[in-house]
């Protein structure tokens, strides 16, 4: 990184950077997926109407987006669900994070996804979307989401079923973004009265949206939030 960019980032961090403390970390088996409980004393969660994301510092001058889920606005804690199957600064950072560590983030902002009161909510995505959809479920309250999360590792699919008492099905991921499994899962599902939420691998989100729009019973709404490419 050049010196000017580094200086600009340092200024931004000084002006906007806030921090949180890691309360606990749980790794799934194999350890390529992590649940991180964090206390963010300066994060006001009381007005959240949409799923949020935060930009977390994962290396000097490097930030990655993660989703606060399972938040408690009174004690300002939440859980981040972080996928680390890939090789990148974010996945390296999460593998080295320990209880008691400090997390720096700049800003909290809303995503394109919020609960729909008018139609059934069907969610589709990969493991990077787990926290995002847990957050959507929290915002939706007692209204049940249905849908599928694509997961490559068999044991992770088992852990998903075991840990979440949730109407969401873990399905086997057979390609990079999980397109084949999501198309298979949606094939026999009536969607005309649904709002479909798609997130994860950006090219997959775009293809899936196109395919769902072509259906005779095309969904009432299709809301895409791309995560990575
Ligand atoms: C609004 C928003 C919210 C997000 N919330 C979360 C969240 O809660 N949890 C979470 O895990 N991620 C979340 N993401 C995605 C996360 O920010 C990216 O996946 C991030 O790029 C991963 O960073 P990295 O440094 O590990 O890999 P990168 O350096 O970005 O990428 C390295 C390589 O890995 C590939 N790659 C990146 N992400 C994945 C992935 N998930 N699976 C497989 N391959 C991948 C890339 O194509 C690239 O080739 C969110 C993204 C956005 C935009």
PDB file of C-alpha atoms and ligand atoms in Angstrom:
ATOM      1  CA  UNK A   1       0.000   0.000   0.000  1.00  0.00           C
ATOM      2  CA  UNK A   2       1.379   3.450  -0.856  1.00  0.00           C
ATOM      3  CA  UNK A   3       2.143   5.984   1.886  1.00  0.00           C
ATOM      4  CA  UNK A   4      -0.678   8.392   0.961  1.00  0.00           C
ATOM      5  CA  UNK A   5      -3.308   5.635   1.062  1.00  0.00           C
ATOM      6  CA  UNK A   6      -1.929   4.381   4.379  1.00  0.00           C
ATOM      7  CA  UNK A   7      -2.069   7.909   5.840  1.00  0.00           C
ATOM      8  CA  UNK A   8      -5.660   8.385   4.610  1.00  0.00           C
ATOM      9  CA  UNK A   9      -6.670   5.086   6.221  1.00  0.00           C
ATOM     10  CA  UNK A  10      -4.942   6.040   9.485  1.00  0.00           C
ATOM     11  CA  UNK A  11      -6.851   9.359   9.522  1.00  0.00           C
ATOM     12  CA  UNK A  12     -10.144   7.563   8.834  1.00  0.00           C
ATOM     13  CA  UNK A  13      -9.455   5.082  11.617  1.00  0.00           C
ATOM     14  CA  UNK A  14      -8.620   7.851  14.075  1.00  0.00           C
ATOM     15  CA  UNK A  15     -11.794   9.760  13.159  1.00  0.00           C
ATOM     16  CA  UNK A  16     -14.263   6.875  12.873  1.00  0.00           C
ATOM     17  CA  UNK A  17     -12.664   3.793  14.400  1.00  0.00           C
ATOM     18  CA  UNK A  18     -14.406   2.202  17.363  1.00  0.00           C
ATOM     19  CA  UNK A  19     -13.686  -0.970  19.190  1.00  0.00           C
ATOM     20  CA  UNK A  20     -15.227  -4.043  20.728  1.00  0.00           C
ATOM     21  CA  UNK A  21     -13.966  -6.852  22.954  1.00  0.00           C
ATOM     22  CA  UNK A  22     -14.159 -10.546  22.110  1.00  0.00           C
ATOM     23  CA  UNK A  23     -16.079 -12.343  24.852  1.00  0.00           C
ATOM     24  CA  UNK A  24     -15.917 -15.854  23.407  1.00  0.00           C
ATOM     25  CA  UNK A  25     -15.095 -17.734  20.202  1.00  0.00           C
ATOM     26  CA  UNK A  26     -16.431 -21.087  19.082  1.00  0.00           C
ATOM     27  CA  UNK A  27     -14.986 -22.888  16.074  1.00  0.00           C
ATOM     28  CA  UNK A  28     -16.977 -25.478  14.174  1.00  0.00           C
ATOM     29  CA  UNK A  29     -15.282 -28.727  13.179  1.00  0.00           C
ATOM     30  CA  UNK A  30     -13.379 -28.480  10.820  1.00  0.00           C
ATOM     31  CA  UNK A  31     -12.319 -25.046  12.113  1.00  0.00           C
ATOM     32  CA  UNK A  32     -13.215 -22.994   9.038  1.00  0.00           C
ATOM     33  CA  UNK A  33     -16.308 -21.404  10.532  1.00  0.00           C
ATOM     34  CA  UNK A  34     -16.371 -19.285  13.686  1.00  0.00           C
ATOM     35  CA  UNK A  35     -18.947 -17.801  16.031  1.00  0.00           C
ATOM     36  CA  UNK A  36     -17.570 -14.745  17.819  1.00  0.00           C
ATOM     37  CA  UNK A  37     -19.408 -13.085  20.726  1.00  0.00           C
ATOM     38  CA  UNK A  38     -18.422  -9.431  20.993  1.00  0.00           C
ATOM     39  CA  UNK A  39     -19.165  -6.535  23.306  1.00  0.00           C
ATOM     40  CA  UNK A  40     -19.389  -3.272  21.345  1.00  0.00           C
ATOM     41  CA  UNK A  41     -19.877  -0.572  24.032  1.00  0.00           C
ATOM     42  CA  UNK A  42     -20.384   2.243  21.505  1.00  0.00           C
ATOM     43  CA  UNK A  43     -22.787   0.410  19.162  1.00  0.00           C
ATOM     44  CA  UNK A  44     -26.388   1.571  19.492  1.00  0.00           C
ATOM     45  CA  UNK A  45     -28.461  -1.359  18.215  1.00  0.00           C
ATOM     46  CA  UNK A  46     -31.848  -0.038  19.332  1.00  0.00           C
ATOM     47  CA  UNK A  47     -32.957   1.447  15.980  1.00  0.00           C
ATOM     48  CA  UNK A  48     -32.063  -1.447  13.671  1.00  0.00           C
ATOM     49  CA  UNK A  49     -34.846  -2.131  11.144  1.00  0.00           C
ATOM     50  CA  UNK A  50     -32.673  -3.820   8.515  1.00  0.00           C
ATOM     51  CA  UNK A  51     -29.814  -6.301   8.685  1.00  0.00           C
ATOM     52  CA  UNK A  52     -26.628  -4.339   9.431  1.00  0.00           C
ATOM     53  CA  UNK A  53     -22.991  -4.803   8.511  1.00  0.00           C
ATOM     54  CA  UNK A  54     -19.793  -3.495  10.048  1.00  0.00           C
ATOM     55  CA  UNK A  55     -16.376  -2.914   8.486  1.00  0.00           C
ATOM     56  CA  UNK A  56     -13.883  -4.750  10.650  1.00  0.00           C
ATOM     57  CA  UNK A  57     -10.124  -4.170  10.586  1.00  0.00           C
ATOM     58  CA  UNK A  58      -8.527  -7.518   9.739  1.00  0.00           C
ATOM     59  CA  UNK A  59      -4.975  -6.298   8.982  1.00  0.00           C
ATOM     60  CA  UNK A  60      -3.242  -2.878   8.812  1.00  0.00           C
ATOM     61  CA  UNK A  61      -5.345  -0.835   6.374  1.00  0.00           C
ATOM     62  CA  UNK A  62      -7.504  -3.856   5.441  1.00  0.00           C
ATOM     63  CA  UNK A  63     -11.213  -4.101   6.266  1.00  0.00           C
ATOM     64  CA  UNK A  64     -13.823  -6.799   5.719  1.00  0.00           C
ATOM     65  CA  UNK A  65     -17.606  -6.689   6.142  1.00  0.00           C
ATOM     66  CA  UNK A  66     -19.288  -8.848   8.772  1.00  0.00           C
ATOM     67  CA  UNK A  67     -22.842  -8.997  10.105  1.00  0.00           C
ATOM     68  CA  UNK A  68     -23.849  -8.438  13.731  1.00  0.00           C
ATOM     69  CA  UNK A  69     -26.412 -11.125  14.674  1.00  0.00           C
ATOM     70  CA  UNK A  70     -28.069 -12.215  17.910  1.00  0.00           C
ATOM     71  CA  UNK A  71     -27.691  -8.746  19.370  1.00  0.00           C
ATOM     72  CA  UNK A  72     -28.787  -7.622  22.799  1.00  0.00           C
ATOM     73  CA  UNK A  73     -29.277  -3.859  22.672  1.00  0.00           C
ATOM     74  CA  UNK A  74     -29.268  -3.486  26.471  1.00  0.00           C
ATOM     75  CA  UNK A  75     -25.800  -4.914  26.998  1.00  0.00           C
ATOM     76  CA  UNK A  76     -24.528  -4.091  23.474  1.00  0.00           C
ATOM     77  CA  UNK A  77     -23.347  -7.547  22.592  1.00  0.00           C
ATOM     78  CA  UNK A  78     -23.775  -9.554  19.398  1.00  0.00           C
ATOM     79  CA  UNK A  79     -22.376 -12.570  17.571  1.00  0.00           C
ATOM     80  CA  UNK A  80     -20.438 -12.524  14.306  1.00  0.00           C
ATOM     81  CA  UNK A  81     -20.595 -15.723  12.202  1.00  0.00           C
ATOM     82  CA  UNK A  82     -17.486 -15.819  10.054  1.00  0.00           C
ATOM     83  CA  UNK A  83     -16.644 -18.146   7.207  1.00  0.00           C
ATOM     84  CA  UNK A  84     -12.938 -18.903   6.778  1.00  0.00           C
ATOM     85  CA  UNK A  85     -12.825 -21.628   4.126  1.00  0.00           C
ATOM     86  CA  UNK A  86     -11.040 -19.263   1.738  1.00  0.00           C
ATOM     87  CA  UNK A  87      -7.547 -17.787   1.955  1.00  0.00           C
ATOM     88  CA  UNK A  88      -7.742 -14.043   2.575  1.00  0.00           C
ATOM     89  CA  UNK A  89      -6.845 -11.454   5.236  1.00  0.00           C
ATOM     90  CA  UNK A  90     -10.288 -11.848   6.838  1.00  0.00           C
ATOM     91  CA  UNK A  91     -10.022 -15.615   7.207  1.00  0.00           C
ATOM     92  CA  UNK A  92      -6.439 -15.345   8.530  1.00  0.00           C
ATOM     93  CA  UNK A  93      -7.551 -12.733  11.053  1.00  0.00           C
ATOM     94  CA  UNK A  94     -10.425 -14.799  12.427  1.00  0.00           C
ATOM     95  CA  UNK A  95      -8.224 -17.891  12.819  1.00  0.00           C
ATOM     96  CA  UNK A  96      -5.859 -15.912  15.044  1.00  0.00           C
ATOM     97  CA  UNK A  97      -8.502 -14.063  17.096  1.00  0.00           C
ATOM     98  CA  UNK A  98      -8.712 -14.968  20.806  1.00  0.00           C
ATOM     99  CA  UNK A  99     -11.005 -14.282  23.759  1.00  0.00           C
ATOM    100  CA  UNK A 100     -10.208 -10.849  25.271  1.00  0.00           C
ATOM    101  CA  UNK A 101      -8.840  -9.417  21.988  1.00  0.00           C
ATOM    102  CA  UNK A 102      -9.963  -6.026  20.782  1.00  0.00           C
ATOM    103  CA  UNK A 103     -11.787  -5.607  17.441  1.00  0.00           C
ATOM    104  CA  UNK A 104     -11.604  -2.322  15.516  1.00  0.00           C
ATOM    105  CA  UNK A 105     -14.448  -1.373  13.200  1.00  0.00           C
ATOM    106  CA  UNK A 106     -15.443   1.698  11.239  1.00  0.00           C
ATOM    107  CA  UNK A 107     -19.122   2.348  10.980  1.00  0.00           C
ATOM    108  CA  UNK A 108     -22.277   0.308  11.069  1.00  0.00           C
ATOM    109  CA  UNK A 109     -24.626   0.481   8.097  1.00  0.00           C
ATOM    110  CA  UNK A 110     -27.823  -1.132   6.815  1.00  0.00           C
ATOM    111  CA  UNK A 111     -27.883  -3.735   4.025  1.00  0.00           C
ATOM    112  CA  UNK A 112     -30.587  -4.169   1.383  1.00  0.00           C
ATOM    113  CA  UNK A 113     -32.349  -6.792   3.512  1.00  0.00           C
ATOM    114  CA  UNK A 114     -35.114  -6.128   6.008  1.00  0.00           C
ATOM    115  CA  UNK A 115     -38.152  -8.176   6.992  1.00  0.00           C
ATOM    116  CA  UNK A 116     -41.204  -8.194   4.738  1.00  0.00           C
ATOM    117  CA  UNK A 117     -44.586  -8.098   6.425  1.00  0.00           C
ATOM    118  CA  UNK A 118     -46.520  -8.734   3.212  1.00  0.00           C
ATOM    119  CA  UNK A 119     -45.218 -12.106   2.036  1.00  0.00           C
ATOM    120  CA  UNK A 120     -43.474 -15.303   3.102  1.00  0.00           C
ATOM    121  CA  UNK A 121     -39.731 -14.868   3.463  1.00  0.00           C
ATOM    122  CA  UNK A 122     -37.495 -17.402   1.711  1.00  0.00           C
ATOM    123  CA  UNK A 123     -33.750 -17.059   2.204  1.00  0.00           C
ATOM    124  CA  UNK A 124     -30.916 -18.476   0.081  1.00  0.00           C
ATOM    125  CA  UNK A 125     -27.162 -18.160   0.567  1.00  0.00           C
ATOM    126  CA  UNK A 126     -23.872 -19.777   1.558  1.00  0.00           C
ATOM    127  CA  UNK A 127     -22.098 -19.990   4.933  1.00  0.00           C
ATOM    128  CA  UNK A 128     -21.024 -16.346   4.826  1.00  0.00           C
ATOM    129  CA  UNK A 129     -24.774 -15.559   4.978  1.00  0.00           C
ATOM    130  CA  UNK A 130     -25.589 -17.442   8.195  1.00  0.00           C
ATOM    131  CA  UNK A 131     -25.187 -14.413  10.491  1.00  0.00           C
ATOM    132  CA  UNK A 132     -26.970 -12.198   7.965  1.00  0.00           C
ATOM    133  CA  UNK A 133     -30.063 -14.422   7.966  1.00  0.00           C
ATOM    134  CA  UNK A 134     -30.004 -14.974  11.727  1.00  0.00           C
ATOM    135  CA  UNK A 135     -30.156 -11.172  11.940  1.00  0.00           C
ATOM    136  CA  UNK A 136     -33.081 -11.103   9.491  1.00  0.00           C
ATOM    137  CA  UNK A 137     -34.843 -13.734  11.611  1.00  0.00           C
ATOM    138  CA  UNK A 138     -34.293 -11.618  14.736  1.00  0.00           C
ATOM    139  CA  UNK A 139     -35.851  -8.607  12.982  1.00  0.00           C
ATOM    140  CA  UNK A 140     -38.765 -10.740  11.703  1.00  0.00           C
ATOM    141  CA  UNK A 141     -39.623 -11.828  15.255  1.00  0.00           C
ATOM    142  CA  UNK A 142     -42.071 -14.756  15.444  1.00  0.00           C
ATOM    143  CA  UNK A 143     -42.553 -14.897  11.655  1.00  0.00           C
ATOM    144  CA  UNK A 144     -40.746 -17.999  10.416  1.00  0.00           C
ATOM    145  CA  UNK A 145     -38.226 -17.772   7.596  1.00  0.00           C
ATOM    146  CA  UNK A 146     -37.780 -20.768   5.291  1.00  0.00           C
ATOM    147  CA  UNK A 147     -34.945 -21.439   2.878  1.00  0.00           C
ATOM    148  CA  UNK A 148     -31.601 -23.102   2.347  1.00  0.00           C
ATOM    149  CA  UNK A 149     -27.953 -22.482   3.197  1.00  0.00           C
ATOM    150  CA  UNK A 150     -25.378 -24.221   1.009  1.00  0.00           C
ATOM    151  CA  UNK A 151     -22.620 -25.911   3.005  1.00  0.00           C
ATOM    152  CA  UNK A 152     -19.798 -27.970   1.551  1.00  0.00           C
ATOM    153  CA  UNK A 153     -18.617 -29.910   4.596  1.00  0.00           C
ATOM    154  CA  UNK A 154     -20.863 -32.709   5.837  1.00  0.00           C
ATOM    155  CA  UNK A 155     -19.995 -32.156   9.487  1.00  0.00           C
ATOM    156  CA  UNK A 156     -20.815 -28.455   9.156  1.00  0.00           C
ATOM    157  CA  UNK A 157     -24.235 -29.437   7.822  1.00  0.00           C
ATOM    158  CA  UNK A 158     -24.719 -31.611  10.919  1.00  0.00           C
ATOM    159  CA  UNK A 159     -23.562 -28.817  13.244  1.00  0.00           C
ATOM    160  CA  UNK A 160     -25.904 -26.382  11.531  1.00  0.00           C
ATOM    161  CA  UNK A 161     -28.872 -28.694  12.294  1.00  0.00           C
ATOM    162  CA  UNK A 162     -27.678 -29.280  15.836  1.00  0.00           C
ATOM    163  CA  UNK A 163     -26.976 -25.640  16.801  1.00  0.00           C
ATOM    164  CA  UNK A 164     -29.858 -23.782  15.206  1.00  0.00           C
ATOM    165  CA  UNK A 165     -33.459 -24.532  16.022  1.00  0.00           C
ATOM    166  CA  UNK A 166     -34.407 -23.060  12.675  1.00  0.00           C
ATOM    167  CA  UNK A 167     -36.629 -23.782   9.719  1.00  0.00           C
ATOM    168  CA  UNK A 168     -33.673 -23.376   7.334  1.00  0.00           C
ATOM    169  CA  UNK A 169     -32.249 -26.389   5.539  1.00  0.00           C
ATOM    170  CA  UNK A 170     -28.513 -26.951   5.157  1.00  0.00           C
ATOM    171  CA  UNK A 171     -27.926 -28.336   1.639  1.00  0.00           C
ATOM    172  CA  UNK A 172     -24.758 -29.740   0.076  1.00  0.00           C
ATOM    173  CA  UNK A 173     -22.741 -27.133  -1.819  1.00  0.00           C
ATOM    174  CA  UNK A 174     -21.308 -28.579  -5.024  1.00  0.00           C
ATOM    175  CA  UNK A 175     -19.981 -25.488  -6.799  1.00  0.00           C
ATOM    176  CA  UNK A 176     -18.255 -22.226  -5.791  1.00  0.00           C
ATOM    177  CA  UNK A 177     -21.369 -20.189  -4.983  1.00  0.00           C
ATOM    178  CA  UNK A 178     -23.826 -23.042  -4.406  1.00  0.00           C
ATOM    179  CA  UNK A 179     -25.952 -22.220  -7.478  1.00  0.00           C
ATOM    180  CA  UNK A 180     -26.754 -25.842  -8.417  1.00  0.00           C
ATOM    181  CA  UNK A 181     -28.001 -26.750  -4.945  1.00  0.00           C
ATOM    182  CA  UNK A 182     -30.068 -23.580  -4.572  1.00  0.00           C
ATOM    183  CA  UNK A 183     -31.712 -24.128  -7.970  1.00  0.00           C
ATOM    184  CA  UNK A 184     -32.423 -27.730  -6.994  1.00  0.00           C
ATOM    185  CA  UNK A 185     -33.879 -26.676  -3.624  1.00  0.00           C
ATOM    186  CA  UNK A 186     -36.147 -24.009  -5.176  1.00  0.00           C
ATOM    187  CA  UNK A 187     -37.292 -26.204  -8.123  1.00  0.00           C
ATOM    188  CA  UNK A 188     -40.374 -27.717  -6.469  1.00  0.00           C
ATOM    189  CA  UNK A 189     -41.113 -24.895  -4.046  1.00  0.00           C
ATOM    190  CA  UNK A 190     -44.069 -22.634  -4.871  1.00  0.00           C
ATOM    191  CA  UNK A 191     -42.673 -19.089  -4.745  1.00  0.00           C
ATOM    192  CA  UNK A 192     -45.422 -16.847  -6.162  1.00  0.00           C
ATOM    193  CA  UNK A 193     -46.354 -15.532  -2.712  1.00  0.00           C
ATOM    194  CA  UNK A 194     -42.814 -15.220  -1.417  1.00  0.00           C
ATOM    195  CA  UNK A 195     -40.213 -12.560  -0.997  1.00  0.00           C
ATOM    196  CA  UNK A 196     -36.904 -14.235  -1.798  1.00  0.00           C
ATOM    197  CA  UNK A 197     -33.668 -13.013  -0.199  1.00  0.00           C
ATOM    198  CA  UNK A 198     -30.381 -13.965  -1.863  1.00  0.00           C
ATOM    199  CA  UNK A 199     -26.865 -13.297  -0.580  1.00  0.00           C
ATOM    200  CA  UNK A 200     -23.302 -14.622  -0.876  1.00  0.00           C
ATOM    201  CA  UNK A 201     -21.181 -15.128  -4.017  1.00  0.00           C
ATOM    202  CA  UNK A 202     -22.091 -12.196  -6.300  1.00  0.00           C
ATOM    203  CA  UNK A 203     -22.126 -13.987  -9.721  1.00  0.00           C
ATOM    204  CA  UNK A 204     -24.248 -16.748  -8.145  1.00  0.00           C
ATOM    205  CA  UNK A 205     -26.692 -14.196  -6.691  1.00  0.00           C
ATOM    206  CA  UNK A 206     -27.122 -12.631 -10.146  1.00  0.00           C
ATOM    207  CA  UNK A 207     -27.641 -15.990 -11.914  1.00  0.00           C
ATOM    208  CA  UNK A 208     -30.062 -17.228  -9.273  1.00  0.00           C
ATOM    209  CA  UNK A 209     -32.115 -14.045  -9.452  1.00  0.00           C
ATOM    210  CA  UNK A 210     -32.331 -14.386 -13.263  1.00  0.00           C
ATOM    211  CA  UNK A 211     -33.437 -18.023 -13.022  1.00  0.00           C
ATOM    212  CA  UNK A 212     -36.098 -17.283 -10.400  1.00  0.00           C
ATOM    213  CA  UNK A 213     -37.451 -14.373 -12.437  1.00  0.00           C
ATOM    214  CA  UNK A 214     -37.961 -16.704 -15.414  1.00  0.00           C
ATOM    215  CA  UNK A 215     -40.343 -18.964 -13.461  1.00  0.00           C
ATOM    216  CA  UNK A 216     -44.065 -18.866 -14.153  1.00  0.00           C
ATOM    217  CA  UNK A 217     -44.658 -18.477 -10.436  1.00  0.00           C
ATOM    218  CA  UNK A 218     -41.878 -15.936 -10.105  1.00  0.00           C
ATOM    219  CA  UNK A 219     -41.539 -14.562  -6.554  1.00  0.00           C
ATOM    220  CA  UNK A 220     -43.316 -11.399  -5.466  1.00  0.00           C
ATOM    221  CA  UNK A 221     -39.951  -9.835  -4.692  1.00  0.00           C
ATOM    222  CA  UNK A 222     -36.297 -10.887  -5.081  1.00  0.00           C
ATOM    223  CA  UNK A 223     -33.821  -9.009  -2.877  1.00  0.00           C
ATOM    224  CA  UNK A 224     -30.133  -9.509  -3.581  1.00  0.00           C
ATOM    225  CA  UNK A 225     -27.252  -8.595  -1.267  1.00  0.00           C
ATOM    226  CA  UNK A 226     -23.933  -9.601  -2.814  1.00  0.00           C
ATOM    227  CA  UNK A 227     -21.091 -10.451  -0.397  1.00  0.00           C
ATOM    228  CA  UNK A 228     -18.027 -11.662  -2.295  1.00  0.00           C
ATOM    229  CA  UNK A 229     -16.809 -12.503  -5.820  1.00  0.00           C
TER     230      UNK A 229
HETATM  231  C1  LIG B   1     -22.718  -6.527   3.669  1.00  0.00           C
HETATM  232  C2  LIG B   1     -21.798  -7.723   3.866  1.00  0.00           C
HETATM  233  C3  LIG B   1     -21.916  -8.515   4.986  1.00  0.00           C
HETATM  234  C4  LIG B   1     -21.094  -9.642   5.156  1.00  0.00           C
HETATM  235  N1  LIG B   1     -21.232 -10.414   6.279  1.00  0.00           N
HETATM  236  C5  LIG B   1     -20.452 -11.519   6.421  1.00  0.00           C
HETATM  237  C6  LIG B   1     -20.572 -12.362   7.574  1.00  0.00           C
HETATM  238  O1  LIG B   1     -21.345 -12.085   8.507  1.00  0.00           O
HETATM  239  N2  LIG B   1     -19.783 -13.464   7.648  1.00  0.00           N
HETATM  240  C7  LIG B   1     -18.909 -13.797   6.650  1.00  0.00           C
HETATM  241  O2  LIG B   1     -18.240 -14.839   6.762  1.00  0.00           O
HETATM  242  N3  LIG B   1     -18.770 -13.016   5.558  1.00  0.00           N
HETATM  243  C8  LIG B   1     -19.515 -11.891   5.431  1.00  0.00           C
HETATM  244  N4  LIG B   1     -19.379 -11.098   4.333  1.00  0.00           N
HETATM  245  C9  LIG B   1     -18.435 -11.513   3.305  1.00  0.00           C
HETATM  246  C10 LIG B   1     -17.027 -11.157   3.673  1.00  0.00           C
HETATM  247  O3  LIG B   1     -16.865  -9.765   3.910  1.00  0.00           O
HETATM  248  C11 LIG B   1     -16.173 -11.605   2.438  1.00  0.00           C
HETATM  249  O4  LIG B   1     -16.374 -12.956   2.152  1.00  0.00           O
HETATM  250  C12 LIG B   1     -14.760 -11.317   2.640  1.00  0.00           C
HETATM  251  O5  LIG B   1     -14.284 -10.955   1.351  1.00  0.00           O
HETATM  252  C13 LIG B   1     -13.900 -12.465   3.095  1.00  0.00           C
HETATM  253  O6  LIG B   1     -12.656 -11.899   3.287  1.00  0.00           O
HETATM  254  P1  LIG B   1     -11.298 -12.665   3.188  1.00  0.00           P
HETATM  255  O7  LIG B   1     -10.247 -11.647   3.442  1.00  0.00           O
HETATM  256  O8  LIG B   1     -11.374 -13.890   4.033  1.00  0.00           O
HETATM  257  O9  LIG B   1     -11.211 -13.142   1.663  1.00  0.00           O
HETATM  258  P2  LIG B   1     -10.914 -12.212   0.352  1.00  0.00           P
HETATM  259  O10 LIG B   1      -9.508 -11.700   0.428  1.00  0.00           O
HETATM  260  O11 LIG B   1     -11.988 -11.196   0.210  1.00  0.00           O
HETATM  261  O12 LIG B   1     -11.025 -13.286  -0.763  1.00  0.00           O
HETATM  262  C14 LIG B   1     -10.019 -14.272  -0.975  1.00  0.00           C
HETATM  263  C15 LIG B   1     -10.546 -15.304  -1.958  1.00  0.00           C
HETATM  264  O13 LIG B   1     -11.576 -16.053  -1.335  1.00  0.00           O
HETATM  265  C16 LIG B   1     -12.793 -15.992  -2.060  1.00  0.00           C
HETATM  266  N5  LIG B   1     -13.846 -15.818  -1.058  1.00  0.00           N
HETATM  267  C17 LIG B   1     -14.164 -14.685  -0.368  1.00  0.00           C
HETATM  268  N6  LIG B   1     -15.169 -14.929   0.481  1.00  0.00           N
HETATM  269  C18 LIG B   1     -15.485 -16.244   0.340  1.00  0.00           C
HETATM  270  C19 LIG B   1     -16.441 -17.085   0.949  1.00  0.00           C
HETATM  271  N7  LIG B   1     -17.285 -16.644   1.871  1.00  0.00           N
HETATM  272  N8  LIG B   1     -16.491 -18.392   0.571  1.00  0.00           N
HETATM  273  C20 LIG B   1     -15.653 -18.869  -0.381  1.00  0.00           C
HETATM  274  N9  LIG B   1     -14.719 -18.105  -0.997  1.00  0.00           N
HETATM  275  C21 LIG B   1     -14.643 -16.813  -0.647  1.00  0.00           C
HETATM  276  C22 LIG B   1     -12.649 -14.815  -3.022  1.00  0.00           C
HETATM  277  O14 LIG B   1     -13.320 -15.083  -4.210  1.00  0.00           O
HETATM  278  C23 LIG B   1     -11.163 -14.706  -3.227  1.00  0.00           C
HETATM  279  O15 LIG B   1     -10.771 -15.541  -4.301  1.00  0.00           O
HETATM  280  C24 LIG B   1     -20.155  -9.965   4.157  1.00  0.00           C
HETATM  281  C25 LIG B   1     -20.014  -9.121   3.025  1.00  0.00           C
HETATM  282  C26 LIG B   1     -20.826  -8.022   2.879  1.00  0.00           C
HETATM  283  C27 LIG B   1     -20.665  -7.157   1.655  1.00  0.00           C
END
